[in-house]
CSV table of C-alpha atoms in Angstrom, one decimal:
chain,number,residue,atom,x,y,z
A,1,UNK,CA,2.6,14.9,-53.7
A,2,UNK,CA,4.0,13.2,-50.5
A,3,UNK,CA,3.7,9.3,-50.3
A,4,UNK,CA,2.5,7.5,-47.8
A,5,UNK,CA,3.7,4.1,-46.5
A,6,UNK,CA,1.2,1.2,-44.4
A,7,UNK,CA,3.5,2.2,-41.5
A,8,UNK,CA,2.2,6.0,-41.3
A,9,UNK,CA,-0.8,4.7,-41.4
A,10,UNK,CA,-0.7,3.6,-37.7
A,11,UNK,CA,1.9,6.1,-36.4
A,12,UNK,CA,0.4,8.8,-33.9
A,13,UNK,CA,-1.3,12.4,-34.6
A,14,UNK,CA,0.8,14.6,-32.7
A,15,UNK,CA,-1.4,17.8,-31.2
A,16,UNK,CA,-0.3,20.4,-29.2
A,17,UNK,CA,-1.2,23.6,-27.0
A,18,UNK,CA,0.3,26.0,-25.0
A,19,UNK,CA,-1.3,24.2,-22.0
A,20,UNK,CA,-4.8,22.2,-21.1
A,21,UNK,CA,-6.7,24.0,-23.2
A,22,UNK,CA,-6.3,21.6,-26.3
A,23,UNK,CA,-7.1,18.7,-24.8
A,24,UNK,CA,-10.9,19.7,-25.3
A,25,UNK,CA,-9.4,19.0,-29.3
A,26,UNK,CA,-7.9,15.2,-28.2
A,27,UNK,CA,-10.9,15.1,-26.4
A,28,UNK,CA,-13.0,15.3,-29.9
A,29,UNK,CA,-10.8,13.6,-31.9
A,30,UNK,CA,-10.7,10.0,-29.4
A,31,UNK,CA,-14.2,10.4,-29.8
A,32,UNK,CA,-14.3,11.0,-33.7
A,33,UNK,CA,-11.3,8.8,-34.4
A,34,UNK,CA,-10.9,6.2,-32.3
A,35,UNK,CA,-8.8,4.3,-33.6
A,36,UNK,CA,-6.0,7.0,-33.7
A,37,UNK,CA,-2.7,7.1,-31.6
A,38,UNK,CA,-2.5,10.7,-30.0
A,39,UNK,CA,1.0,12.4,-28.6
A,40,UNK,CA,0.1,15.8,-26.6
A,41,UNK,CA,2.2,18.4,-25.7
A,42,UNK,CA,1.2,21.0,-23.4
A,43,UNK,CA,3.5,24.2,-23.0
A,44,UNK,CA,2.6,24.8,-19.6
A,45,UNK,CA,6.0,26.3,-18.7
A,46,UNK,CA,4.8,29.1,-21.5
A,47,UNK,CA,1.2,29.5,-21.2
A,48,UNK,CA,-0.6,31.7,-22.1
A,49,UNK,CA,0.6,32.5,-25.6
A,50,UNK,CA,-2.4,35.1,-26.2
A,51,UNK,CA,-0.2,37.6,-24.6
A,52,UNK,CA,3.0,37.3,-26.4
A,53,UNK,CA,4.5,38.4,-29.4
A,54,UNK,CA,4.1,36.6,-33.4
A,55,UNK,CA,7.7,36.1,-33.5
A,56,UNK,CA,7.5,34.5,-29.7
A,57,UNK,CA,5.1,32.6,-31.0
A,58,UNK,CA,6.7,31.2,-33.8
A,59,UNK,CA,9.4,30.3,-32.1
A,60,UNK,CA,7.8,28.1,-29.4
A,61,UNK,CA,5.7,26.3,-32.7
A,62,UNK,CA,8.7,25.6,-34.1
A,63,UNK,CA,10.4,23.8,-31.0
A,64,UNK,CA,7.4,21.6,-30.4
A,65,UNK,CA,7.0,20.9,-34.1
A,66,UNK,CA,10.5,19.1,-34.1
A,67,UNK,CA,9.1,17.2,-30.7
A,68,UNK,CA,6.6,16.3,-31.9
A,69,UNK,CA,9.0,15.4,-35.6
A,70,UNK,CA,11.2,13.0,-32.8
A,71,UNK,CA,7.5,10.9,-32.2
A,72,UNK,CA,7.3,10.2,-36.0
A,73,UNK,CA,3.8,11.7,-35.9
A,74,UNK,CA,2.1,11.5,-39.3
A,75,UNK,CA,0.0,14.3,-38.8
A,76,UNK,CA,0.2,17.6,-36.3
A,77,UNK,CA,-2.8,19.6,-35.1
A,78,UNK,CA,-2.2,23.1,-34.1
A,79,UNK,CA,-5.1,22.9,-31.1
A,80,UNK,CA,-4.3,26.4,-29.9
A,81,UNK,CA,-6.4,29.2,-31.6
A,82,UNK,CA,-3.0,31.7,-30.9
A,83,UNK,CA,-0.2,29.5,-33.0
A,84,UNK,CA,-2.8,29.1,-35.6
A,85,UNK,CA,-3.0,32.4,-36.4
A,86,UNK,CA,0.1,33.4,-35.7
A,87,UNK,CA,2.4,30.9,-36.9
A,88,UNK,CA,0.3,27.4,-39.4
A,89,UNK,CA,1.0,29.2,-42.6
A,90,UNK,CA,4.8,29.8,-41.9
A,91,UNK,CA,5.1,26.1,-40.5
A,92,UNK,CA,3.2,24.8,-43.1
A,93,UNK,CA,5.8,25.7,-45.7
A,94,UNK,CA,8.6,24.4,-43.5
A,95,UNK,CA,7.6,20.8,-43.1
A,96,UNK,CA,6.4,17.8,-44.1
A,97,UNK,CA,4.1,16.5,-42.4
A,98,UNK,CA,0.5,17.7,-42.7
A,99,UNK,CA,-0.7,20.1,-40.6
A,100,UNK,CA,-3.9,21.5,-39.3
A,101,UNK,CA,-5.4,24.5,-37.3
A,102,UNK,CA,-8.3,25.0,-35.7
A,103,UNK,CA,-9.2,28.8,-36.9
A,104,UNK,CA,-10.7,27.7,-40.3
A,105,UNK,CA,-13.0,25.1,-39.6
A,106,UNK,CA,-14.7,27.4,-36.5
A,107,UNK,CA,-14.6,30.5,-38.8
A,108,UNK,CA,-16.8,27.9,-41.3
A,109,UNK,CA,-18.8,26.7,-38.8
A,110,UNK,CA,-20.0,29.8,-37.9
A,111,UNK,CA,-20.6,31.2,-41.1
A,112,UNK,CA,-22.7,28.4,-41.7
A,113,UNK,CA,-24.8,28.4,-38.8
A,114,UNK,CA,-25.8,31.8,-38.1
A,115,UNK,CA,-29.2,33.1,-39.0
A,116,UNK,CA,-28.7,36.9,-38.6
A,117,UNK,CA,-25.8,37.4,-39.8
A,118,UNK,CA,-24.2,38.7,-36.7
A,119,UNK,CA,-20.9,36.4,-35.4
A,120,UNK,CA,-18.9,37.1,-32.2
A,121,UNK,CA,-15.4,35.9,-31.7
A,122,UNK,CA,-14.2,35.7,-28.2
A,123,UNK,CA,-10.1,34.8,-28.0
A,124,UNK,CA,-7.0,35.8,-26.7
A,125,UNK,CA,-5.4,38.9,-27.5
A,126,UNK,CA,-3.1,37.7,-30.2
A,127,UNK,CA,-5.7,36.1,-32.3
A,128,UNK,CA,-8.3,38.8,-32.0
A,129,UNK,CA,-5.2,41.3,-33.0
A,130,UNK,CA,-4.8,38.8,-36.2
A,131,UNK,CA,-7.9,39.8,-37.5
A,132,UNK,CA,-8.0,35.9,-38.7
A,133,UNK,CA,-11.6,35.1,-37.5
A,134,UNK,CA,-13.2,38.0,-39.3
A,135,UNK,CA,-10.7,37.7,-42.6
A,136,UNK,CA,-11.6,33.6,-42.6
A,137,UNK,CA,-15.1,34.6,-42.3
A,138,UNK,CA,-16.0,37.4,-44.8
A,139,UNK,CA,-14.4,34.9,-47.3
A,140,UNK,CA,-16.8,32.5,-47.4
A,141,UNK,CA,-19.6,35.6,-46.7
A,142,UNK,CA,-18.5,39.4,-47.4
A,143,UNK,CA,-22.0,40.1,-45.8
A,144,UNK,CA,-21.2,38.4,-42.4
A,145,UNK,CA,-20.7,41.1,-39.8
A,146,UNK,CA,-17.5,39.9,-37.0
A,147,UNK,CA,-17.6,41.2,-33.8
A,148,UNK,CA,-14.4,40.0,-31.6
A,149,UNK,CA,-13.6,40.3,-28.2
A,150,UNK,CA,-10.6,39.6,-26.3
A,151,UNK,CA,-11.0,37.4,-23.1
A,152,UNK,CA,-7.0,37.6,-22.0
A,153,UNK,CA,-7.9,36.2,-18.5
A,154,UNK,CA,-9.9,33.1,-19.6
A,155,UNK,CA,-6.9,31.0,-19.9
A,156,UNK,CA,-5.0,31.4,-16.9
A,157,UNK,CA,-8.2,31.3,-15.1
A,158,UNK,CA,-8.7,27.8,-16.7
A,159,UNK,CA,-5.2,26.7,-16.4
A,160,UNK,CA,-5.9,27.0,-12.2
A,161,UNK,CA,-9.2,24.6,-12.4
A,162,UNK,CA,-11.1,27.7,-11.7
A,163,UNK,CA,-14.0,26.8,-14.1
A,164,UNK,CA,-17.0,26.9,-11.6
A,165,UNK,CA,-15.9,30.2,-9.3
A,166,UNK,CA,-17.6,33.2,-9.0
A,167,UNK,CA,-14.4,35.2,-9.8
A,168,UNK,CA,-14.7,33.7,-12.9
A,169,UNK,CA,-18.4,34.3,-13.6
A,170,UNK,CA,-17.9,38.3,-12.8
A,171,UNK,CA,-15.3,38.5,-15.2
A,172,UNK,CA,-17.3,36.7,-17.9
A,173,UNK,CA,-20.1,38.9,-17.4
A,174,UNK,CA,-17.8,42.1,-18.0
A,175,UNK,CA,-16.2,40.0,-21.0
A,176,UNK,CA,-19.4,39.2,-22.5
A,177,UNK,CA,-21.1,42.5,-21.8
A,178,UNK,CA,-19.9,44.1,-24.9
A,179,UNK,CA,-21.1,40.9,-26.8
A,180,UNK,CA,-24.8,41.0,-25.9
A,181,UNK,CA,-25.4,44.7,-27.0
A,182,UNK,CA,-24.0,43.7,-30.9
A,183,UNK,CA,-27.2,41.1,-30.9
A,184,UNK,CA,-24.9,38.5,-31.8
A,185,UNK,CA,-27.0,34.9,-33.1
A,186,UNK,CA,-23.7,32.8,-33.0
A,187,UNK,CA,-20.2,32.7,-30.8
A,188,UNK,CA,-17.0,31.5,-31.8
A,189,UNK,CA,-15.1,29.9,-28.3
A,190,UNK,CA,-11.9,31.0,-30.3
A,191,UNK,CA,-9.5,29.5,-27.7
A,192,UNK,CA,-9.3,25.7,-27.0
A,193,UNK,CA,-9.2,26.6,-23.2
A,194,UNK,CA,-13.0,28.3,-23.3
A,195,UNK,CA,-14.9,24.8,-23.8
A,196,UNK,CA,-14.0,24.5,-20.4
A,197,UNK,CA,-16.2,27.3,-19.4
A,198,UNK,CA,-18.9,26.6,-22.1
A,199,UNK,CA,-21.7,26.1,-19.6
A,200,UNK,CA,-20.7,29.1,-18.0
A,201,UNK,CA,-21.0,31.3,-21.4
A,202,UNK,CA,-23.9,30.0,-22.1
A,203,UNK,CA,-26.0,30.7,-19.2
A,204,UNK,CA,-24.5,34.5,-19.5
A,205,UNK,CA,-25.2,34.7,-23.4
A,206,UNK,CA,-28.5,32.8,-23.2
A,207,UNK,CA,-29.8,29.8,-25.0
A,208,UNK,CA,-30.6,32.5,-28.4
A,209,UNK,CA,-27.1,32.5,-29.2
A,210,UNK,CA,-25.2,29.3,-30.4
A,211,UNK,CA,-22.1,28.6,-29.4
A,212,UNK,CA,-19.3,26.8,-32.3
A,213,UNK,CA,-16.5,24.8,-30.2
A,214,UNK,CA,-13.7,24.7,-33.0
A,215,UNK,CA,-12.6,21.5,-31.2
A,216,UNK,CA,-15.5,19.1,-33.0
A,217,UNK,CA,-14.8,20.8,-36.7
A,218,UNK,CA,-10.8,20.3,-36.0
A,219,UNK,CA,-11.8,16.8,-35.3
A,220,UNK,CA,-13.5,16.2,-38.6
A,221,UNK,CA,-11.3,18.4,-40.4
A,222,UNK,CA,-8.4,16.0,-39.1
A,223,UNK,CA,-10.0,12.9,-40.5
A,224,UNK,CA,-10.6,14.1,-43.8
A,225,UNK,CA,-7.2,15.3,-43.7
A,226,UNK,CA,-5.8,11.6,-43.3
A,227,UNK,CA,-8.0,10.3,-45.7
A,228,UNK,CA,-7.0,12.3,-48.3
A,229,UNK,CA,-3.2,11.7,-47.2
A,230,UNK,CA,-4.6,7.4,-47.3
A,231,UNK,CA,-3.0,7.7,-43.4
A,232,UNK,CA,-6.4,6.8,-41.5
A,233,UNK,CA,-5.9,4.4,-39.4
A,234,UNK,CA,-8.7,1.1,-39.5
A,235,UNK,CA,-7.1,0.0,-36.1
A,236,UNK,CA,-5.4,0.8,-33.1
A,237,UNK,CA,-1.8,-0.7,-33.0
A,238,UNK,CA,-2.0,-3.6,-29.9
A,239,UNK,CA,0.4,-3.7,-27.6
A,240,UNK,CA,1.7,-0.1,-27.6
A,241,UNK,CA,0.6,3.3,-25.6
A,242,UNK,CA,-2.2,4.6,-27.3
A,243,UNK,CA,-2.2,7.9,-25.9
A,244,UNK,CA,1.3,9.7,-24.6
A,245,UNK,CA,1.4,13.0,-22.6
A,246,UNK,CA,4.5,15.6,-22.7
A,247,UNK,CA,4.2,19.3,-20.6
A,248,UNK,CA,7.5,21.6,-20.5
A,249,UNK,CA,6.3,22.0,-16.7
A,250,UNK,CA,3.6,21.1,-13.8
A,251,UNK,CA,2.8,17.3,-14.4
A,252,UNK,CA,1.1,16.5,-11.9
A,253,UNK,CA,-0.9,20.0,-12.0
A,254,UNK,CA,-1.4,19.1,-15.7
A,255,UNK,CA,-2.8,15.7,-15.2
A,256,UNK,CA,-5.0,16.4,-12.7
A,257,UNK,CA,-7.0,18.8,-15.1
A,258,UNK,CA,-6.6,16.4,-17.6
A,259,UNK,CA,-8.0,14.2,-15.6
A,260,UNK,CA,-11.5,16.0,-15.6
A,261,UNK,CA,-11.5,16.7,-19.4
A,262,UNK,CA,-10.9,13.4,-20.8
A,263,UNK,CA,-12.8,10.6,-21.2
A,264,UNK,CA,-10.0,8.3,-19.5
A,265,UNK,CA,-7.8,8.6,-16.7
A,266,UNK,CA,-3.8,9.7,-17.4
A,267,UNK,CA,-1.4,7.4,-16.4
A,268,UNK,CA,1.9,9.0,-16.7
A,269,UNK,CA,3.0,12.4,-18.0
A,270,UNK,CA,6.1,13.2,-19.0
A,271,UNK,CA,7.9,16.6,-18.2
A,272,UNK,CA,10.1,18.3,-21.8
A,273,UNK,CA,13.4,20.8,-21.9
A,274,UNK,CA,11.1,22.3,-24.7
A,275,UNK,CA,14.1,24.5,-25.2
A,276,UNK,CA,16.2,21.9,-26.0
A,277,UNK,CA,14.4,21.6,-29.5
């Protein structure tokens, strides 16, 4: 088992996406663990992932993991649905830091909550192609009947601020279509970017259904994950940044949707050669 010193204690989580989308995961976490240091790294440069290949994929997790490695993070959360699927377990193995996703606790969450037995899983491509959702699941219920749908243009729809336009809405409806004929009880937003259109999907899909955010679970999952590790921290370092911003492209974009997703105002965000790493 790894040890722990005092000082890891009050070194930052690192979390990471391929662009906004998980900052609806630092979002839960300053609110469930406030007393955390956060580094972010969006890979805007990159996004979306959804549409790319596992190996791709792997790649890209790997450079920001060793970013994120040069922050001394004592913890990394994988907030982007995609990498989690495609890429936690390898990384897992590869480093030493603990690491978590955001697939498992939503796949729990779900199986917990639904009353008929019926669980739809909207995502990008990539992570409805994994099958993880449904495999996650049927583990904790064999009974449990998975029924996912791919969104693919959710994401760069939210990566343009285009969360209240009736482009969006239409293409929803067609999305979601499919989703309201399986008389689905529960929904799994299985990409961090769809919080961002929650209101949206829920007015479409009704108030009968009940939607799981991944983001909150990830958030609680993270703490027992540092307690466990003894690495909670009972206070915020003083006199240092407690929250840092890194994109591989588009800062200013970046933090002006940041901006309208978290509960403070960015200062500064700093632009990353991802590549370099």
């Amino acid at each position: 088992m790894e040890s722990y010193t005092s000082a890891d204690r009050y070194a930052p989580v690192g979390v990471f996406d391929s662009g906004v989308g998980g900052l609806t995961v630092a979002r839960e976490i300053m609110r469930q663990l406030p007393e955390e240091r956060l580094v972010y790294f969006g890979d805007t440069a990159r996004v979306p992932y959804g549409s790319k290949s596992r190996g791709t994929i792997l790649r890209f997790v790997r450079q920001i993991v060793r970013f994120l490695e040069t922050k001394q993070v004592k913890a990394i959360v994988v907030a982007c649905n995609t990498a989690s699927a495609y890429a936690l377990d390898t990384i897992e193995k590869e480093i030493r830091l603990p690491i978590i996703g955001v697939v498992k606790p939503g796949a729990k969450t779900a199986a917990e909550v639904s009353r008929n037995g019926r669980i739809g899983v909207i995502a990008t491509d990539a992570t409805i192609g994994s099958g993880l959702y449904p495999q996650f699941i049927r583990s904790i219920n064999p009974a449990l009947q998975v029924f996912g749908k791919a969104c693919p243009l959710f994401v760069p729809l939210v990566e343009e601020g285009m969360t209240h336009d009736f482009v969006t809405e239409e293409i929803a409806r067609r999305y979601l279509k499919e989703l309201q004929e399986k008389d689905i009880d529960t929904l799994i937003l299985g990409c961090t970017h769809y919080p961002l259109l929650r209101s949206l999907i829920r007015g479409i899909m009704g108030d009968g259904v009940q939607l799981v955010n991944p983001a909150y679970e990830t958030a609680l999952g993270l703490r027992r994950l540092l307690e466990e590790k003894g690495i909670l921290a009972d206070r915020a370092p003083e006199g240092e940044e407690k929250y840092q911003y890194y994109v591989s492209d588009g800062a200013e974009k970046f933090q002006m949707i940041a901006n309208s997703i978290l509960p403070h105002q960015i200062r500064t965000t700093q632009v990353v050669d991802i590549e370099n790493y």
